[in-house]
Short mmCIF file of C-alpha atoms in Angstrom, two decimals:
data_model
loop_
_atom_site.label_atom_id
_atom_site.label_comp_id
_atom_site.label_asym_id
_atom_site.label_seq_id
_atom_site.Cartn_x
_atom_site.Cartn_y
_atom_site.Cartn_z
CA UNK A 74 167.44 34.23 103.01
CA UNK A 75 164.87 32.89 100.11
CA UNK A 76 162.95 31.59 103.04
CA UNK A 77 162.07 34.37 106.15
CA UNK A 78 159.78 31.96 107.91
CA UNK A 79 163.06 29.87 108.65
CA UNK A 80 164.40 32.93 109.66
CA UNK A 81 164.43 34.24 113.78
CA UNK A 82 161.31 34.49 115.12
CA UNK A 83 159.83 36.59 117.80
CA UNK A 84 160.75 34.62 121.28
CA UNK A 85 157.73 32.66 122.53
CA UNK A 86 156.10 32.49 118.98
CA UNK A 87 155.97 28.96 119.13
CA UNK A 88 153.59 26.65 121.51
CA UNK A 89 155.02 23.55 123.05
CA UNK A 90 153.08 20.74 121.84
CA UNK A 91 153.06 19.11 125.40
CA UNK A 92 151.60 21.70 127.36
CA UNK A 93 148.90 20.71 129.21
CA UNK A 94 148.30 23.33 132.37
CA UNK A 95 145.61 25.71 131.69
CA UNK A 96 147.49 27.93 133.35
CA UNK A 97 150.32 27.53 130.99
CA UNK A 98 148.14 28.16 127.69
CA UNK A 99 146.96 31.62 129.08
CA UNK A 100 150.65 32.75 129.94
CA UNK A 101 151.45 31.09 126.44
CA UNK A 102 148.75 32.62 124.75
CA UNK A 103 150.02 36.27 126.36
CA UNK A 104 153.08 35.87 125.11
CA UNK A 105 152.17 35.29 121.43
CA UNK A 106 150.12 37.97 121.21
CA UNK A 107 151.63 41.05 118.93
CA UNK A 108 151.43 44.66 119.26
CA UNK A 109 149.86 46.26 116.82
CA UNK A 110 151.86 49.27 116.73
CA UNK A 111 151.47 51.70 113.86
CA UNK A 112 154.67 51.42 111.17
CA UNK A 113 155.27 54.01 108.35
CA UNK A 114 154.61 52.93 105.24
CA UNK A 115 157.17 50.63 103.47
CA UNK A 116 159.96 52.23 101.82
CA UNK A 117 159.72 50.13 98.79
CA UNK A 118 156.74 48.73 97.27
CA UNK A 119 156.04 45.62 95.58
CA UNK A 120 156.20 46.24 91.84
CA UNK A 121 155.07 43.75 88.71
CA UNK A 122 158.91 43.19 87.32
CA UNK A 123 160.37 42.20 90.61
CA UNK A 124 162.16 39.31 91.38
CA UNK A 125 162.04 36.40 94.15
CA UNK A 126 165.17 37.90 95.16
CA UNK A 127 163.92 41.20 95.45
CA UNK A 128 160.68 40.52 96.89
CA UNK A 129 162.38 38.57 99.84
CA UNK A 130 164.65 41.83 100.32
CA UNK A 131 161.63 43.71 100.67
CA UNK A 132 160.37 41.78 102.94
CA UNK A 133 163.22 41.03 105.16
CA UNK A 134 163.61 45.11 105.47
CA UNK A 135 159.91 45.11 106.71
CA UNK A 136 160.95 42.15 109.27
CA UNK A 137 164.00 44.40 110.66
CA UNK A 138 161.78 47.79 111.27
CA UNK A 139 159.28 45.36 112.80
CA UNK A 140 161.85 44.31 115.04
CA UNK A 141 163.68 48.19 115.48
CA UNK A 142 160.22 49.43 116.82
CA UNK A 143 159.96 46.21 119.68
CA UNK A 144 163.55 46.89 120.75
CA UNK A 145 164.33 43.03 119.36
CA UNK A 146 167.50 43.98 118.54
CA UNK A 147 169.56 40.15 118.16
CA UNK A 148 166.41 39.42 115.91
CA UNK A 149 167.02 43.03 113.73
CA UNK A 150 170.73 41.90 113.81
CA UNK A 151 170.09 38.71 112.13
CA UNK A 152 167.88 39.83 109.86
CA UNK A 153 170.59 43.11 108.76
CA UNK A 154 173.14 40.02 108.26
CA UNK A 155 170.98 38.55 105.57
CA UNK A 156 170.05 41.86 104.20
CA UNK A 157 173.21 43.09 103.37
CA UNK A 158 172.89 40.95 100.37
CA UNK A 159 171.44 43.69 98.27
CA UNK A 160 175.21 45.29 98.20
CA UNK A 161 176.08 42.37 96.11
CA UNK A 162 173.05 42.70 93.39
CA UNK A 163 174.04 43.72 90.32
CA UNK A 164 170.59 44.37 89.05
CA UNK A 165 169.62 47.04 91.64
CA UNK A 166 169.08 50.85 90.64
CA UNK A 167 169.20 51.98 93.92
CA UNK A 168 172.60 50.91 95.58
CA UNK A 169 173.73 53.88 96.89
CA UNK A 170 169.99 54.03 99.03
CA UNK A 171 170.35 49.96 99.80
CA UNK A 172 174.19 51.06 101.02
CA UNK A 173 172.34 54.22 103.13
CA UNK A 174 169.99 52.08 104.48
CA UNK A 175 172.24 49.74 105.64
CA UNK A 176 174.38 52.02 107.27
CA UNK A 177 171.37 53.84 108.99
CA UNK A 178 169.82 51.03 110.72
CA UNK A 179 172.85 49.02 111.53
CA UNK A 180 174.30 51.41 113.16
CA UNK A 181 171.02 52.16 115.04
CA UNK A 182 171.43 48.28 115.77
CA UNK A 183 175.04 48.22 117.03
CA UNK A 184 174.20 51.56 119.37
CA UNK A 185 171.32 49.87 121.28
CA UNK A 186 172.80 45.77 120.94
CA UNK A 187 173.41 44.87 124.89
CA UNK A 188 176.88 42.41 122.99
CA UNK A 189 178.55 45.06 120.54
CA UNK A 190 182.03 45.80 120.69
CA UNK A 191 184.30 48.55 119.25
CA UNK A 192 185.69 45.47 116.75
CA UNK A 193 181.88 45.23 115.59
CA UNK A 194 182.07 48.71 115.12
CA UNK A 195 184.73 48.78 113.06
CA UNK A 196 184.37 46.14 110.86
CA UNK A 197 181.19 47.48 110.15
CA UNK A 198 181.87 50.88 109.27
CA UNK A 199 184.78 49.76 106.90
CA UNK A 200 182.33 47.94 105.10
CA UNK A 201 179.89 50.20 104.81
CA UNK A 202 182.23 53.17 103.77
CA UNK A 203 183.40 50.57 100.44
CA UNK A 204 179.82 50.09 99.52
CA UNK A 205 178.43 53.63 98.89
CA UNK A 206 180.76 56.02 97.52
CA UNK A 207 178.77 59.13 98.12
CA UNK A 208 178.82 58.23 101.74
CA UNK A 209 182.51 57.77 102.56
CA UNK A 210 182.83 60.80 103.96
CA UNK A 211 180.11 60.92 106.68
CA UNK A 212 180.89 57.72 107.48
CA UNK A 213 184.52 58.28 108.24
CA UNK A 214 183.22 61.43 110.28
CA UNK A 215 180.93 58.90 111.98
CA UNK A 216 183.18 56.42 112.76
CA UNK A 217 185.97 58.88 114.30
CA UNK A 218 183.15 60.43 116.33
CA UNK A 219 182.82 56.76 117.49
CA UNK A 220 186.29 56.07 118.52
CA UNK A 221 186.66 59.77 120.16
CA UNK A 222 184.23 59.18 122.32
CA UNK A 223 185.58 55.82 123.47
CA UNK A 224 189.03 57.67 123.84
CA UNK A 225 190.97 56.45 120.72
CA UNK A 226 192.19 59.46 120.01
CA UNK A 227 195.11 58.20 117.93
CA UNK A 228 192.69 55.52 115.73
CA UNK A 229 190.46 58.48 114.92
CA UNK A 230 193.40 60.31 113.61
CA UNK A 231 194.01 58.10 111.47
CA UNK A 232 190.57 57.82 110.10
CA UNK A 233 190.14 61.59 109.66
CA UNK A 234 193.43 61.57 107.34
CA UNK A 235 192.13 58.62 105.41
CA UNK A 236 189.20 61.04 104.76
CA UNK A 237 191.51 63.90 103.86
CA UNK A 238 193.27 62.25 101.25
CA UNK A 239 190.05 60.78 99.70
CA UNK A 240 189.57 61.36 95.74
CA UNK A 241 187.19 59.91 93.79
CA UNK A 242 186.11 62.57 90.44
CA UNK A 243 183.90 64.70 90.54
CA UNK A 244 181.97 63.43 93.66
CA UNK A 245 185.43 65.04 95.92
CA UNK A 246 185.27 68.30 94.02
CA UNK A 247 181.54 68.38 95.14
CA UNK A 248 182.55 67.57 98.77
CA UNK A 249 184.32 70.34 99.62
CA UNK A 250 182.67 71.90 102.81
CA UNK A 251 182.21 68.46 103.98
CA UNK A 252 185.92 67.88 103.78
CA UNK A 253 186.64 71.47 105.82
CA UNK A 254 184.73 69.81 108.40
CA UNK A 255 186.78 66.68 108.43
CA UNK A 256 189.81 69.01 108.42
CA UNK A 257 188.45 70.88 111.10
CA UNK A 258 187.86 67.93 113.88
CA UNK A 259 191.41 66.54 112.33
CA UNK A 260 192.27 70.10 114.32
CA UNK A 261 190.19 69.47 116.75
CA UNK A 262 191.90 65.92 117.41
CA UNK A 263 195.35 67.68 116.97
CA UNK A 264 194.22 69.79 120.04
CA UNK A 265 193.25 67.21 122.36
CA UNK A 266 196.51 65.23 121.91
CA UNK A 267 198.12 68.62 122.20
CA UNK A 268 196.69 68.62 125.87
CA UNK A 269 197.60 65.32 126.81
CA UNK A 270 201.62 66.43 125.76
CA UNK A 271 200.81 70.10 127.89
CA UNK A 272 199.71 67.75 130.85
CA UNK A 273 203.05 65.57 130.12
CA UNK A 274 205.21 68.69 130.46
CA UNK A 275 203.88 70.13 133.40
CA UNK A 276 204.22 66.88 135.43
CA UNK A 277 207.62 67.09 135.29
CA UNK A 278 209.39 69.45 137.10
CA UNK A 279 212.23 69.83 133.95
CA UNK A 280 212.25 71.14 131.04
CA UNK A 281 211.67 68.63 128.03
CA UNK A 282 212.72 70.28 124.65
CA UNK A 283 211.65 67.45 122.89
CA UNK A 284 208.13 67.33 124.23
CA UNK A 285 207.98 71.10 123.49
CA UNK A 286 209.06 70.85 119.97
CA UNK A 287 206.21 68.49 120.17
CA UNK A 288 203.91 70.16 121.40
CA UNK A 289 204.47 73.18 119.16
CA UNK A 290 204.25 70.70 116.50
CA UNK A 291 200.75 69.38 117.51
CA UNK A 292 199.66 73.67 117.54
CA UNK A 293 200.53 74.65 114.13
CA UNK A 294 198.61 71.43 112.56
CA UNK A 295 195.66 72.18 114.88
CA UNK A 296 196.13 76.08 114.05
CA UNK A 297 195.53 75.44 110.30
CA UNK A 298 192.17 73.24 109.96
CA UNK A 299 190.73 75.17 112.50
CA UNK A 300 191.53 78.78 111.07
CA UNK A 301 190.01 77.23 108.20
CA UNK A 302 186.90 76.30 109.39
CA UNK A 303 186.05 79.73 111.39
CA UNK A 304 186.24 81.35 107.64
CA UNK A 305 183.25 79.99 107.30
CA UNK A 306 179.54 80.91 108.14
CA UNK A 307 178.94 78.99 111.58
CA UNK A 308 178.22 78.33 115.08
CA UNK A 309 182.19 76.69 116.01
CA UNK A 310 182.06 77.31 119.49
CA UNK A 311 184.03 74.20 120.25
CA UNK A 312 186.83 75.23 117.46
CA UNK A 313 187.02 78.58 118.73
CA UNK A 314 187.25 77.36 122.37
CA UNK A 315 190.16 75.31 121.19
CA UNK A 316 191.86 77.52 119.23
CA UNK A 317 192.06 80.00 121.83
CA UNK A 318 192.96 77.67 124.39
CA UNK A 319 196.29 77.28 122.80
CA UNK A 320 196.71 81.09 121.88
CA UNK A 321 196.30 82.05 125.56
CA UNK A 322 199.00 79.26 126.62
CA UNK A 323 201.48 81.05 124.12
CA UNK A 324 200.27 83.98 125.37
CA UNK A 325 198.80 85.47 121.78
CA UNK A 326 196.69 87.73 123.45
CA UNK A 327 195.85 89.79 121.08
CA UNK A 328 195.44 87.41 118.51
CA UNK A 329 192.89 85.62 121.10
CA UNK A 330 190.96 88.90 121.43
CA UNK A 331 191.00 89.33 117.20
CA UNK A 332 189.37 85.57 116.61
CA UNK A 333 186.52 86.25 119.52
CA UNK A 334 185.49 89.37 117.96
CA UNK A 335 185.48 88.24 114.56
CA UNK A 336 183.27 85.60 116.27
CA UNK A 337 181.36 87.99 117.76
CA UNK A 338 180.79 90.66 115.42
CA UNK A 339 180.99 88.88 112.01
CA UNK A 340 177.58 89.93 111.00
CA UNK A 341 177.57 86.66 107.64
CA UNK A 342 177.90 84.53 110.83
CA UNK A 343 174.65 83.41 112.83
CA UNK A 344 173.36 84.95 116.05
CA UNK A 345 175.46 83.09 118.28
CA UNK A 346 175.31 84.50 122.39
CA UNK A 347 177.92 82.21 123.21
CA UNK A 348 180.67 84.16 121.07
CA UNK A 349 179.71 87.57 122.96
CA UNK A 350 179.90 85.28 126.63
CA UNK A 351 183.34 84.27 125.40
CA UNK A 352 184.71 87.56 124.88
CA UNK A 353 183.42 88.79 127.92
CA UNK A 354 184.89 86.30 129.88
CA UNK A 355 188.35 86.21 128.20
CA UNK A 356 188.65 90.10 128.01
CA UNK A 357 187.90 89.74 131.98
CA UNK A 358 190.36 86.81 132.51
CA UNK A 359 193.05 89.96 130.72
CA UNK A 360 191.87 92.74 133.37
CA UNK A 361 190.42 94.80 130.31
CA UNK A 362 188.82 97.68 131.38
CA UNK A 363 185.26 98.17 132.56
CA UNK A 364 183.90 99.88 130.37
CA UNK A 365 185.06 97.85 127.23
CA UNK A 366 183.40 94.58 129.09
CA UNK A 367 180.24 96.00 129.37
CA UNK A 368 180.42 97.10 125.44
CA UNK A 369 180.39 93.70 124.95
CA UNK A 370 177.70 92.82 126.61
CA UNK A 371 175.71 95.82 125.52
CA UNK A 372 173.13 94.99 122.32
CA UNK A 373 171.63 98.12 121.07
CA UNK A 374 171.25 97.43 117.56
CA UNK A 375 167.82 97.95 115.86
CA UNK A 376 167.83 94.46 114.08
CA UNK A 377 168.62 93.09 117.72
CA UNK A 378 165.77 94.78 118.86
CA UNK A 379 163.23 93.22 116.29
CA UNK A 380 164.55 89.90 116.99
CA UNK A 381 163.81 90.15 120.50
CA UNK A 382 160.37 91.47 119.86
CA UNK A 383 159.76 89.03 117.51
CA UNK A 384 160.72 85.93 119.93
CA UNK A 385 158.26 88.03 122.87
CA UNK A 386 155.72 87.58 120.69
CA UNK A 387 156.03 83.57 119.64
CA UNK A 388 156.07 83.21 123.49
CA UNK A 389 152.76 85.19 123.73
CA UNK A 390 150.98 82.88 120.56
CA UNK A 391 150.94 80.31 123.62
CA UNK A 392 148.41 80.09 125.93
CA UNK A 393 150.52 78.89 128.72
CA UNK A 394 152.60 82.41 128.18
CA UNK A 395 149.58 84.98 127.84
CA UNK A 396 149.19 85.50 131.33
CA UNK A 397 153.13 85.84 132.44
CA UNK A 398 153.88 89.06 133.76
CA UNK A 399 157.65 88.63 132.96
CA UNK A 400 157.02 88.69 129.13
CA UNK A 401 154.70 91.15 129.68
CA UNK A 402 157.49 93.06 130.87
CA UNK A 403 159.85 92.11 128.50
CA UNK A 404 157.88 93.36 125.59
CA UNK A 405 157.30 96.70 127.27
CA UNK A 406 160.62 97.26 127.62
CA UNK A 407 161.07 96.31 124.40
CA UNK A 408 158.66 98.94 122.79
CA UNK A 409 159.83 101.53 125.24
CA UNK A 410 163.72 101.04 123.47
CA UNK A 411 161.81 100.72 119.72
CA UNK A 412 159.77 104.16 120.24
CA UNK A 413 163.06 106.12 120.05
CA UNK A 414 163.59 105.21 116.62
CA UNK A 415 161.61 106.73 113.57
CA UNK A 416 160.01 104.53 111.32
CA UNK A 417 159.38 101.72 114.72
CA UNK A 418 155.87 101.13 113.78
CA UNK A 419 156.70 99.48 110.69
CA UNK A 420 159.15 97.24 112.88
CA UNK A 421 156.66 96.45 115.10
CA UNK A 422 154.30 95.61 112.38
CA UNK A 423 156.61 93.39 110.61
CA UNK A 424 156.92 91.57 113.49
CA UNK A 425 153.08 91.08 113.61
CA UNK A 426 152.86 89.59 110.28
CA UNK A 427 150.05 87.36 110.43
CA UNK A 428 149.24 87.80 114.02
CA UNK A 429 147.37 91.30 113.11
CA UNK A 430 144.07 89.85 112.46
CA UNK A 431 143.57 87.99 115.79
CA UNK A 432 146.46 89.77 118.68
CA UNK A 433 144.44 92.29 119.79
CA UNK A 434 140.94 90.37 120.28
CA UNK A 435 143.01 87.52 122.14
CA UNK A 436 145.16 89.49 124.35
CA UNK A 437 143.02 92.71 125.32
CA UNK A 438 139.42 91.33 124.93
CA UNK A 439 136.71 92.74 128.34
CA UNK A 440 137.03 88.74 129.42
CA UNK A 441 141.04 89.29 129.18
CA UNK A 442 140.49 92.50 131.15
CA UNK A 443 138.29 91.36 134.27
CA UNK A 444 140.13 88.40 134.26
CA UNK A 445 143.24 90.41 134.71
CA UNK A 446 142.41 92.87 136.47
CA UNK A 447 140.65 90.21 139.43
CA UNK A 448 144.06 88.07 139.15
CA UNK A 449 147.24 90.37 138.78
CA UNK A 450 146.88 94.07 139.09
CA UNK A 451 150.42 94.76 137.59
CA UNK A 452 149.76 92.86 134.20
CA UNK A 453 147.08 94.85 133.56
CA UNK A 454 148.99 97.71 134.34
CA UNK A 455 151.92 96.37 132.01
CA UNK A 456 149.41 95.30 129.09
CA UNK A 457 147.27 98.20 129.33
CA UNK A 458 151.18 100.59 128.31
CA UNK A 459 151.61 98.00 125.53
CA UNK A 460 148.34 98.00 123.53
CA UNK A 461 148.20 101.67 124.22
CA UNK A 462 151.73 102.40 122.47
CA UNK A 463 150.35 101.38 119.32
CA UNK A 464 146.75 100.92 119.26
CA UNK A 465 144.83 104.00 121.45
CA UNK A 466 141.70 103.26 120.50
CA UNK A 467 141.93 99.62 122.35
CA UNK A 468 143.25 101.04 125.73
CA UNK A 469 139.68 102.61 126.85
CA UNK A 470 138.16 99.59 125.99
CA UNK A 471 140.46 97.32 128.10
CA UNK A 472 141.74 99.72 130.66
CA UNK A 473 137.96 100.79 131.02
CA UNK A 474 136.85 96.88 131.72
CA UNK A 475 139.30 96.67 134.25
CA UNK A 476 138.95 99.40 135.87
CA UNK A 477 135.08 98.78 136.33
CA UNK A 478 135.95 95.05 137.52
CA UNK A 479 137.96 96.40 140.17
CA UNK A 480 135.94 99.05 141.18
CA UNK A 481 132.84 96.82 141.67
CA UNK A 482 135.03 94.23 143.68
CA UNK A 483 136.50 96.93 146.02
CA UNK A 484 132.69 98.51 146.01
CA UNK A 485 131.23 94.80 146.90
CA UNK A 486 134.03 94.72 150.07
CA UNK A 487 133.20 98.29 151.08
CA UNK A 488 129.74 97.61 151.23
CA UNK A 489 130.35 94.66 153.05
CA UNK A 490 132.05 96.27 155.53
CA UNK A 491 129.03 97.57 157.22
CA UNK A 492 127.94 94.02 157.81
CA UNK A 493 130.28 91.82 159.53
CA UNK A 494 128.08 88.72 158.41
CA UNK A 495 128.61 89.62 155.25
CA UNK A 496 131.80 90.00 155.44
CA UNK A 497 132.32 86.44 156.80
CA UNK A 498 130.50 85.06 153.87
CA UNK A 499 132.79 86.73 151.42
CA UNK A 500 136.02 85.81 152.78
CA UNK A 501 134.24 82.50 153.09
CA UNK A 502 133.28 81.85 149.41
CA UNK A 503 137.17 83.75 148.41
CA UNK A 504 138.66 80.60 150.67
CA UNK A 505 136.62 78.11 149.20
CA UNK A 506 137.02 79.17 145.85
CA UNK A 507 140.81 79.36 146.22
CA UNK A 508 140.59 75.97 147.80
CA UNK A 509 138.93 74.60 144.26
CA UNK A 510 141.37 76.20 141.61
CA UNK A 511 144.68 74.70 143.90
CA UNK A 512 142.34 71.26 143.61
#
């Protein structure tokens, strides 16, 4: 490793010495020309005290993000190899970020490698989870994620309670939401092998005690972590999904109904439209009445209200949204509902915030006005109820503009009328003009 220009090289970096085609020296020359793409600056910088050892680490990490950003990934690999030295210096005051860094990138290298295996993956997660103790945790999460998705169910298991039972001081007690989590796909695994002994059973036209017993085994170790986890503060839509899955097969229905409306309605959990659609849709699966499905649905709340105003007018900050009748619509609406209550000025003009100083000139300006009064009728219409909701003395102005742009349009036409060459010439110049915007 003490010497990088030894090391892999980009392919085609060297020039045959026996080359004598022109022809070949251009195609040569093409292919030993580098891209001078921008990189970030280097994470660590070369200081006076620093070793040989240390400098060639430094550089060797430049090599590899050199080779990330051209997609050389057997070249990155090579490099990572030599590397993951710095694990074994002694001298270091940074381990835990060499470990992080290490973990980071070679796992960016093992996703996007055309030759990894799941053996590569393995053997390199179990070294990287013994080399940075602050980041055994995530990394076990990691790596199970890794062998769920390539079905080994029963291997991630097993890492998830290796995680579990992890202790080391003070750095577990400090863990202890991350460890819910782990707890709470261990659950989620439980479930999934839960389905695969459901799917068992109801091949089989008999009746399996044993695979039952099972089965009911696999539920109340799913049941736990994943009770757990819903406790907290969080969008757990696939928990929850879960969760009730297996309620509705023992036929729990109204302990189903109790976990999607403390879902729902928890109000220290985050806005989450999913949990209401859930509800809905398992209350409707039940036959519940009517009018208890459309409660669900319903959202009359004040502080619903202001969040939907406020997200109206982040679409209306962009240009590509100022013209859209829809919104337009939406935020009419929106202030109709908000005028019923007392004090929904000040909501209004919370919302506003920093937008006061500029709405109004962008939105309802005389160019705004002719411009929408000659393109969409309606909007103006639409824009002309909103500004004059809150702000009066802007509706003249703008309704007035429009109004007058109309008027002399219609008055151009009707004068027109009278003089069927003129006529022809303005339907003429409105074709040719329509012609040029669609170009």
């Amino acid at each position: 490793m003490d010497d990088l220009e030894s090391e892999p090289r980009v392919p085609g970096e060297e020039q045959g010495e026996n080359e004598s085609s022109d022809d070949d020296e251009s195609i040569n020359r093409k292919r030993i020309k580098k891209q001078n793409l921008p990189l970030a600056p280097p994470l660590f910088k070369e200081t006076p005290c620093e070793t040989g050892f240390h400098k060639t680490t430094r550089n060797c990490l430049q090599h590899i993000r050199e080779d990330l950003l051209h997609n050389r990934w057997q070249d990155a690999a090579d490099y990572m190899a030599s590397y993951s030295q710095t694990l074994e210096d002694t001298t270091a005051n940074m381990p835990q970020l060499y470990a992080e860094i290490i973990w980071r990138i070679g796992t960016e290298i093992l996703h996007h490698h055309p030759d990894s295996k799941l053996e590569d993956y393995n053997s390199f997660y179990e070294r990287v989870k013994h080399s940075g103790v602050k980041n055994y945790l995530k990394v076990c999460l990691e790596h199970s994620f890794h062998l769920l998705v390539n079905g080994q169910f029963e291997d991630a298991k097993r890492q998830l309670s290796i995680a579990e039972s992890w202790r080391y001081g003070k750095l577990s007690a400090g863990q202890s939401q991350r460890i819910r989590l782990i707890q709470a796909y261990s659950g989620f695994l439980d479930y999934f092998i839960w389905c695969d002994k459901k799917a068992t059973a109801s091949s089989t036209d008999e009746y399996d005690a044993a695979v039952n017993q099972e089965m009911h085994s696999y539920f109340r170790q799913s049941s736990v972590n994943l009770k757990e986890i819903m406790k907290l503060p969080g969008v757990w839509d696939p928990f929850v999904l879960s969760y009730i899955d297996m309620l509705e097969f023992y036929n729990d229905h109204e302990g189903a109904v109790k976990v999607l409306n403390d879902y729902a309605y928890d109000k220290s959990f985050p806005p989450n439209p999913n949990a209401h659609v859930y509800l809905y849709r398992y209350m409707k699966k039940q036959n519940h009445p009517l009018k208890k499905l459309l409660k669900v649905l319903k959202s009359e709340k004040e502080g619903d209200l202001q969040k939907a105003l406020g997200v109206v007018l982040d679409l209306l900050d962009y240009s590509s949204w100022r013209s859209n009748l829809d919104v337009w619509n939406h935020l009419m609406n929106i202030i109709k509902r908000l005028r019923m209550k007392k004090q929904w000025l000040k909501i209004f003009a919370e919302e506003m915030g920093y937008r006061k100083d500029w709405w109004l000139a962008i939105h309802f300006s005389t160019f705004q006005a002719r411009k929408d009064s000659a393109e969409n009728r309606e909007l103006l219409e639409v824009k002309s109820f909103v500004v004059g909701a809150f702000c009066p003395r802007y509706t003249s102005m703008y309704c007035g503009v429009g109004k007058a742009g109309r008027k002399g349009v219609t008055s151009e036409v009707q004068k027109a009328k009278r003089n069927p060459k003129q006529l022809r010439n303005i339907r003429r110049l409105r074709r040719e003009s329509g012609q040029q915007s669609q170009d």
